[in-house]
Short mmCIF file of C-alpha atoms and ligand atoms in Angstrom, two decimals:
data_model
loop_
_atom_site.label_atom_id
_atom_site.label_comp_id
_atom_site.label_asym_id
_atom_site.label_seq_id
_atom_site.Cartn_x
_atom_site.Cartn_y
_atom_site.Cartn_z
CA MET A 18 14.63 -18.66 -8.06
CA VAL A 19 11.66 -20.28 -6.22
CA ILE A 20 11.64 -23.67 -4.69
CA VAL A 21 8.27 -25.18 -4.17
CA MET A 22 8.30 -27.94 -1.65
CA LYS A 23 5.98 -30.91 -1.83
CA ASN A 24 2.98 -30.69 0.35
CA ASN A 25 4.20 -33.62 2.62
CA ALA A 26 7.81 -32.35 2.77
CA THR A 27 9.23 -32.66 6.27
CA PRO A 28 10.70 -29.85 8.38
CA GLU A 29 14.06 -31.50 7.89
CA GLN A 30 13.85 -31.35 4.05
CA ILE A 31 12.80 -27.82 4.17
CA GLU A 32 15.70 -26.91 6.48
CA ALA A 33 18.17 -28.83 4.15
CA VAL A 34 16.99 -26.74 1.16
CA GLU A 35 17.35 -23.58 3.23
CA GLN A 36 20.83 -24.41 4.10
CA LYS A 37 21.61 -25.10 0.58
CA ILE A 38 20.23 -21.69 -0.46
CA ARG A 39 22.45 -20.03 2.03
CA SER A 40 25.42 -22.00 1.01
CA LEU A 41 25.09 -20.42 -2.45
CA ASN A 42 25.41 -16.92 -0.76
CA LEU A 43 21.60 -16.36 -1.49
CA ASN A 44 18.90 -15.16 1.00
CA VAL A 45 16.02 -17.38 2.08
CA HIS A 46 12.37 -15.90 1.87
CA ARG A 47 10.01 -18.46 3.12
CA VAL A 48 6.31 -18.50 2.53
CA ASP A 49 4.34 -21.01 4.36
CA GLY A 50 1.29 -21.31 2.13
CA ALA A 51 -2.01 -23.26 3.10
CA LEU A 52 -0.78 -26.31 0.99
CA ARG A 53 2.99 -26.13 0.68
CA THR A 54 5.98 -24.25 1.66
CA ILE A 55 7.73 -21.98 -1.04
CA LEU A 56 11.36 -20.87 -0.59
CA GLY A 57 12.65 -17.92 -2.36
CA ALA A 58 16.39 -17.98 -3.13
CA ILE A 59 16.89 -14.28 -3.60
CA GLY A 60 20.18 -12.58 -4.94
CA ASP A 61 22.14 -13.13 -8.04
CA ALA A 62 20.94 -16.78 -8.80
CA SER A 63 21.94 -16.61 -12.51
CA SER A 64 24.75 -19.16 -12.33
CA VAL A 65 22.94 -21.65 -10.12
CA ASP A 66 21.58 -24.88 -11.90
CA THR A 67 17.94 -25.62 -10.82
CA GLN A 68 19.03 -29.26 -10.98
CA GLU A 69 20.83 -28.86 -7.83
CA PHE A 70 17.55 -28.22 -5.96
CA GLU A 71 15.35 -30.34 -8.13
CA ASN A 72 17.30 -33.55 -7.03
CA MET A 73 16.79 -32.82 -3.34
CA GLU A 74 14.14 -34.54 -1.28
CA GLY A 75 11.01 -32.93 -0.65
CA VAL A 76 11.28 -30.67 -3.68
CA PHE A 77 8.13 -30.39 -5.87
CA ASN A 78 9.63 -28.01 -8.47
CA VAL A 79 12.01 -25.08 -9.05
CA VAL A 80 10.98 -22.04 -11.05
CA ARG A 81 13.10 -19.16 -12.10
CA ILE A 82 11.46 -15.72 -11.56
CA VAL A 83 12.08 -13.98 -14.76
CA GLU A 84 10.93 -10.53 -13.63
CA PRO A 85 13.50 -8.28 -11.91
CA TYR A 86 11.18 -8.01 -8.84
CA LYS A 87 11.13 -11.39 -6.96
CA LEU A 88 9.44 -11.13 -3.61
CA CYS A 89 6.40 -9.11 -4.81
CA SER A 90 6.02 -11.31 -7.92
CA ARG A 91 3.07 -13.69 -8.27
CA THR A 92 5.51 -16.49 -9.26
CA PHE A 93 6.94 -16.41 -5.77
CA HIS A 94 3.63 -16.09 -4.10
CA PRO A 95 0.74 -17.22 -6.26
CA GLU A 96 -2.05 -16.32 -3.72
CA ASN A 97 -3.01 -12.85 -2.98
CA SER A 98 -1.37 -11.37 0.12
CA ILE A 99 -3.62 -10.12 2.78
CA ILE A 100 -1.99 -7.66 4.94
CA LYS A 101 -3.50 -8.08 8.51
CA PHE A 102 -3.19 -5.47 11.25
CA ASN A 103 -5.36 -4.46 14.27
CA GLY A 104 -8.48 -6.26 13.02
CA ILE A 105 -8.12 -4.92 9.32
CA GLU A 106 -7.56 -7.29 6.50
CA LEU A 107 -6.39 -5.61 3.35
CA GLY A 108 -6.39 -7.46 0.09
CA GLY A 109 -9.19 -9.91 1.11
CA ASP A 110 -12.80 -9.83 -0.05
CA ARG A 111 -13.72 -6.90 1.97
CA ILE A 112 -12.72 -3.45 0.41
CA VAL A 113 -10.95 -1.17 2.85
CA VAL A 114 -11.54 2.53 2.68
CA MET A 115 -9.15 5.09 4.08
CA ALA A 116 -10.49 8.78 4.23
CA GLY A 117 -9.78 12.07 5.85
CA PRO A 118 -8.24 15.30 5.09
CA CYS A 119 -5.19 15.98 3.07
CA SER A 120 -3.47 17.67 6.12
CA ILE A 121 -4.31 17.51 9.89
CA GLU A 122 -5.01 21.22 10.70
CA SER A 123 -6.72 21.24 14.28
CA LYS A 124 -8.20 19.03 16.72
CA GLU A 125 -11.76 20.37 15.95
CA GLN A 126 -11.05 19.62 12.23
CA ILE A 127 -9.85 16.05 12.73
CA TYR A 128 -12.32 15.00 15.04
CA THR A 129 -15.22 16.41 12.82
CA ILE A 130 -13.87 14.56 9.75
CA ALA A 131 -13.18 11.43 11.62
CA GLU A 132 -16.72 11.07 12.98
CA GLN A 133 -18.23 11.57 9.65
CA VAL A 134 -15.87 9.21 7.56
CA ALA A 135 -16.17 6.57 10.30
CA ARG A 136 -20.11 6.78 10.26
CA ALA A 137 -19.92 6.34 6.51
CA GLY A 138 -17.73 3.20 6.81
CA ALA A 139 -14.01 4.09 6.53
CA THR A 140 -12.01 2.10 8.76
CA ILE A 141 -8.80 3.94 8.39
CA LEU A 142 -8.19 7.70 8.93
CA ARG A 143 -5.88 9.51 6.62
CA GLY A 144 -4.16 12.76 7.28
CA GLY A 145 -0.72 14.15 6.78
CA ALA A 146 1.32 15.57 9.41
CA PHE A 147 4.55 16.18 7.47
CA LYS A 148 3.40 17.44 4.01
CA PRO A 149 5.71 17.33 0.83
CA ARG A 150 4.76 20.65 -0.62
CA THR A 151 5.83 21.70 -4.00
CA SER A 152 6.38 25.34 -2.37
CA PRO A 153 8.67 25.82 0.62
CA TYR A 154 6.22 28.65 1.63
CA ALA A 155 3.18 26.36 1.48
CA TYR A 156 1.78 24.69 4.62
CA GLN A 157 4.12 22.07 5.82
CA GLY A 158 1.80 20.29 8.35
CA MET A 159 1.55 20.04 12.17
CA GLY A 160 4.33 17.43 12.68
CA ILE A 161 4.06 15.23 15.59
CA GLU A 162 1.55 17.46 17.45
CA GLY A 163 -0.75 16.77 14.76
CA LEU A 164 -0.25 12.93 14.87
CA LYS A 165 -1.17 13.15 18.77
CA ILE A 166 -4.50 14.66 18.05
CA MET A 167 -5.17 12.50 15.12
CA ARG A 168 -4.39 9.37 17.31
CA GLN A 169 -7.10 10.52 19.76
CA ALA A 170 -9.55 11.23 17.11
CA ALA A 171 -8.93 7.75 15.42
CA ASP A 172 -9.19 5.94 18.79
CA ALA A 173 -12.48 7.91 19.62
CA PHE A 174 -14.01 6.36 16.38
CA ASP A 175 -12.23 2.93 16.46
CA MET A 176 -10.16 3.76 13.36
CA GLN A 177 -6.58 3.06 12.31
CA ILE A 178 -4.21 5.80 11.04
CA VAL A 179 -2.45 6.21 7.79
CA SER A 180 0.04 9.11 7.56
CA GLU A 181 2.94 10.20 5.34
CA ILE A 182 6.67 9.80 6.28
CA LEU A 183 9.26 12.03 4.45
CA GLU A 184 12.57 10.83 5.89
CA PRO A 185 14.01 7.85 7.89
CA SER A 186 14.51 9.89 11.11
CA GLN A 187 10.67 10.19 11.44
CA ILE A 188 10.04 6.40 11.70
CA ASP A 189 10.60 6.35 15.54
CA PRO A 190 8.74 9.55 16.50
CA MET A 191 5.75 8.45 14.38
CA TYR A 192 5.70 4.92 15.57
CA GLU A 193 3.48 5.15 18.46
CA TYR A 194 0.83 7.03 16.47
CA VAL A 195 0.58 5.61 13.17
CA ASP A 196 -0.70 2.06 11.94
CA ILE A 197 0.49 2.56 8.36
CA TYR A 198 3.48 4.60 7.11
CA GLN A 199 2.66 6.27 3.71
CA VAL A 200 5.46 6.73 1.29
CA GLY A 201 4.24 9.57 -0.94
CA ALA A 202 4.49 9.78 -4.80
CA ARG A 203 7.57 12.07 -4.60
CA ASN A 204 9.45 9.49 -2.38
CA MET A 205 8.64 6.42 -4.30
CA GLN A 206 12.42 6.10 -5.19
CA ASN A 207 13.91 7.53 -1.96
CA PHE A 208 15.95 4.32 -1.52
CA ALA A 209 17.09 5.35 2.00
CA LEU A 210 13.55 5.64 3.18
CA LEU A 211 12.54 2.53 1.55
CA LYS A 212 15.41 0.62 3.16
CA ALA A 213 14.67 2.00 6.41
CA LEU A 214 10.96 1.01 6.20
CA SER A 215 12.16 -2.60 5.10
CA THR A 216 12.93 -3.55 8.73
CA ILE A 217 9.91 -2.35 10.70
CA ASP A 218 6.77 -4.23 11.78
CA LYS A 219 4.15 -2.03 10.46
CA PRO A 220 2.59 -1.83 6.95
CA VAL A 221 3.78 0.64 4.45
CA LEU A 222 1.36 2.29 2.01
CA LEU A 223 3.52 2.84 -1.16
CA LYS A 224 2.31 5.33 -3.71
CA ARG A 225 3.32 5.26 -7.33
CA GLY A 226 5.69 7.88 -8.50
CA MET A 227 4.30 10.60 -10.81
CA ALA A 228 6.55 9.26 -13.63
CA ALA A 229 7.11 5.68 -12.64
CA THR A 230 6.44 2.81 -14.77
CA ILE A 231 4.67 -0.27 -13.21
CA GLU A 232 7.96 -2.08 -13.16
CA GLU A 233 9.61 0.80 -11.26
CA PHE A 234 6.73 0.82 -8.85
CA LEU A 235 7.13 -2.93 -8.09
CA MET A 236 10.98 -2.54 -7.80
CA ALA A 237 10.17 0.12 -5.02
CA ALA A 238 7.94 -2.43 -3.28
CA GLU A 239 10.75 -4.96 -3.66
CA TYR A 240 13.14 -2.73 -1.69
CA ILE A 241 10.70 -2.72 1.30
CA MET A 242 10.12 -6.49 1.08
CA SER A 243 13.92 -7.40 0.55
CA GLY A 244 14.62 -6.15 4.20
CA GLY A 245 11.91 -8.49 5.40
CA ASN A 246 8.71 -6.09 5.53
CA TYR A 247 6.30 -7.94 3.53
CA GLN A 248 3.40 -5.71 4.54
CA VAL A 249 3.32 -3.48 1.54
CA ILE A 250 0.06 -1.93 -0.05
CA LEU A 251 0.49 -0.41 -3.40
CA CYS A 252 -1.46 2.71 -4.18
CA GLU A 253 -2.13 3.89 -7.73
CA ARG A 254 -2.47 7.71 -7.45
CA GLY A 255 -2.23 8.81 -11.08
CA ILE A 256 0.72 9.58 -13.26
CA ARG A 257 1.73 12.72 -15.17
CA THR A 258 0.73 12.83 -18.76
CA PHE A 259 0.12 15.68 -21.34
CA GLU A 260 -3.33 16.01 -20.12
CA LYS A 261 -3.88 19.10 -18.32
CA TYR A 262 -7.53 19.02 -17.46
CA THR A 263 -6.91 16.79 -14.41
CA ARG A 264 -4.09 17.15 -11.80
CA ASN A 265 -2.87 13.62 -12.74
CA THR A 266 -4.00 10.87 -15.03
CA LEU A 267 -5.46 8.07 -12.83
CA ASP A 268 -4.02 4.84 -14.52
CA ILE A 269 -6.98 2.51 -13.84
CA SER A 270 -5.34 -0.06 -16.03
CA ALA A 271 -2.35 -0.34 -13.55
CA ILE A 272 -4.81 -2.01 -11.23
CA PRO A 273 -5.56 -5.30 -13.04
CA ILE A 274 -1.89 -5.24 -14.39
CA VAL A 275 -0.45 -5.12 -10.78
CA LYS A 276 -2.88 -7.75 -9.75
CA LYS A 277 -1.55 -10.01 -12.47
CA LEU A 278 2.13 -9.36 -11.77
CA SER A 279 2.18 -9.19 -8.05
CA HIS A 280 0.32 -10.71 -5.08
CA LEU A 281 0.40 -7.52 -3.11
CA PRO A 282 -2.82 -5.55 -2.56
CA ILE A 283 -3.35 -2.37 -4.53
CA ILE A 284 -5.50 0.53 -3.63
CA ALA A 285 -6.51 3.67 -5.57
CA ASP A 286 -6.45 7.40 -4.78
CA PRO A 287 -8.99 9.11 -6.97
CA SER A 288 -8.31 12.44 -5.19
CA HIS A 289 -4.88 13.06 -6.23
CA GLY A 290 -5.56 10.99 -9.31
CA THR A 291 -7.92 13.67 -10.64
CA GLY A 292 -7.51 16.80 -8.56
CA LYS A 293 -10.96 17.81 -8.86
CA ARG A 294 -13.91 16.84 -6.56
CA GLU A 295 -16.52 16.16 -9.28
CA PHE A 296 -14.41 13.29 -10.69
CA VAL A 297 -13.36 11.64 -7.43
CA ALA A 298 -16.55 9.47 -7.03
CA PRO A 299 -16.77 8.20 -10.66
CA MET A 300 -13.04 7.19 -10.57
CA ALA A 301 -13.43 5.58 -7.22
CA ARG A 302 -16.21 3.47 -8.58
CA ALA A 303 -14.19 2.57 -11.50
CA ALA A 304 -11.27 1.70 -9.36
CA ILE A 305 -13.25 -0.72 -7.33
CA ALA A 306 -14.97 -2.13 -10.52
CA SER A 307 -11.46 -2.79 -11.88
CA GLY A 308 -10.31 -4.86 -8.90
CA ALA A 309 -8.73 -2.40 -6.42
CA ASP A 310 -8.58 -3.72 -2.85
CA GLY A 311 -9.33 -0.26 -1.34
CA LEU A 312 -9.43 3.47 -1.70
CA ILE A 313 -7.73 6.44 -0.06
CA ILE A 314 -10.05 9.57 -0.36
CA GLU A 315 -9.59 13.06 0.83
CA VAL A 316 -12.65 14.38 2.59
CA HIS A 317 -13.11 17.86 4.29
CA HIS A 318 -16.08 19.38 6.02
CA GLN A 319 -14.91 22.94 5.04
CA PRO A 320 -12.81 22.33 1.73
CA GLU A 321 -12.83 26.04 0.93
CA LYS A 322 -10.81 26.62 4.13
CA ALA A 323 -8.53 23.52 3.78
CA MET A 324 -4.72 24.14 4.11
CA SER A 325 -4.27 21.78 1.24
CA ASP A 326 -5.90 20.07 -1.54
CA GLY A 327 -9.40 21.50 -0.83
CA PRO A 328 -10.59 21.48 -4.40
CA GLN A 329 -10.15 17.62 -4.62
CA SER A 330 -11.69 16.95 -1.22
CA LEU A 331 -15.20 15.39 -1.02
CA LEU A 332 -17.68 16.78 1.35
CA PRO A 333 -18.74 14.28 4.05
CA ASP A 334 -22.12 13.78 2.44
CA GLN A 335 -20.73 13.14 -0.86
CA PHE A 336 -18.36 10.61 0.69
CA GLN A 337 -21.36 8.84 2.46
CA ARG A 338 -23.10 8.62 -0.88
CA LEU A 339 -20.05 7.10 -2.67
CA MET A 340 -19.78 4.44 0.07
CA GLU A 341 -23.20 3.37 -0.64
CA GLU A 342 -22.55 3.21 -4.30
CA LEU A 343 -19.43 1.23 -3.65
CA LYS A 344 -21.48 -1.54 -1.89
CA VAL A 345 -23.34 -2.31 -5.02
CA ILE A 346 -20.23 -2.29 -7.15
CA ALA A 347 -18.57 -4.48 -4.53
CA TRP A 348 -21.47 -6.89 -4.51
CA ALA A 349 -21.38 -7.26 -8.39
CA ILE A 350 -17.82 -8.59 -8.26
CA GLY A 351 -18.17 -10.73 -5.22
CA ARG A 352 -16.93 -8.50 -2.55
CA THR A 353 -18.02 -6.40 0.27
CA VAL A 354 -17.31 -2.99 1.66
C1 PEP B 413 -1.22 12.94 -0.01
O1 PEP B 413 -1.78 11.64 0.07
O2 PEP B 413 -1.67 13.96 0.56
C2 PEP B 413 -0.02 13.09 -1.08
C3 PEP B 413 0.82 14.18 -0.80
O3 PEP B 413 -0.02 12.11 -1.97
P1 PEP B 413 0.81 11.88 -3.17
O4 PEP B 413 2.05 11.55 -2.61
O5 PEP B 413 0.16 10.85 -3.80
O6 PEP B 413 1.04 13.18 -3.98
MN1 MN B 414 -3.27 15.70 -0.56
#
């Protein structure tokens, strides 16, 4: 249930409503918007009569959120959420591009790629240190050593870092090196991990599970938000269908649908979404045209030698060309890159 306060509601009136919510054994989630304060009464509110709140002073109206997800629903927060950290604003007019290798492999590799993607306009460096591989015999990543060298490379080119976390015990060791924790498709419903990330003060990039519906995707975001971490960035990275030509089927339609249902920003991953280099740029362009707030793209200067995902990695000059194209598409829809 959402209690929308009048725009001239006093702090005392807002406090009285918060107390009333707590007295019903519900949790208060407060949003102070530009015009008015909105109070979410979160928990099982099915037996609560909305009139109890409608009659209170300072209350403008009361809305029941019919969707199973509450905090990430647009009903609760009508304006787009903008995730702000270290000078980056994700979800605003400017499109944010994350780029880098699938895996961190060496100092030389991450520096080379960071320099090239930064020059092309990427502001966030991607790279996995802990890799969730299908085979236990495949490259598992450099671990914390990898994150240390990635931090140096990111700092050298004034970039932020996004990197994947596989389990709650990695939150603390990763904390000083990463700016965004990435939850991979395979972990979208790892509820222990989602709960652990719900109490931290850094953004989480939540990738859609390979077989997850949009509702399940938003429920996973709800887990992170319900613990108090509202800095959730969604990522459409393709779902598994009967089509074998591509690695996954990038569900572009999920982008406007998520935008309608939720206030959270959503970006697209055309690299894992297609699995093939030649289709990455067209799908990146389509994602931005459809309203995505950003992209995460794999780039490698020697993809034939990459430890993982070489076939879907763009070469640096291809990435640079794509960034130029994105500027034109962004302009056409009133945004910038
Ligand atoms: C990745 O970003 O390298 C990755 C493993 O992505 P996903 O979880 O979408 O497969
Ligand atoms: Mn990858």
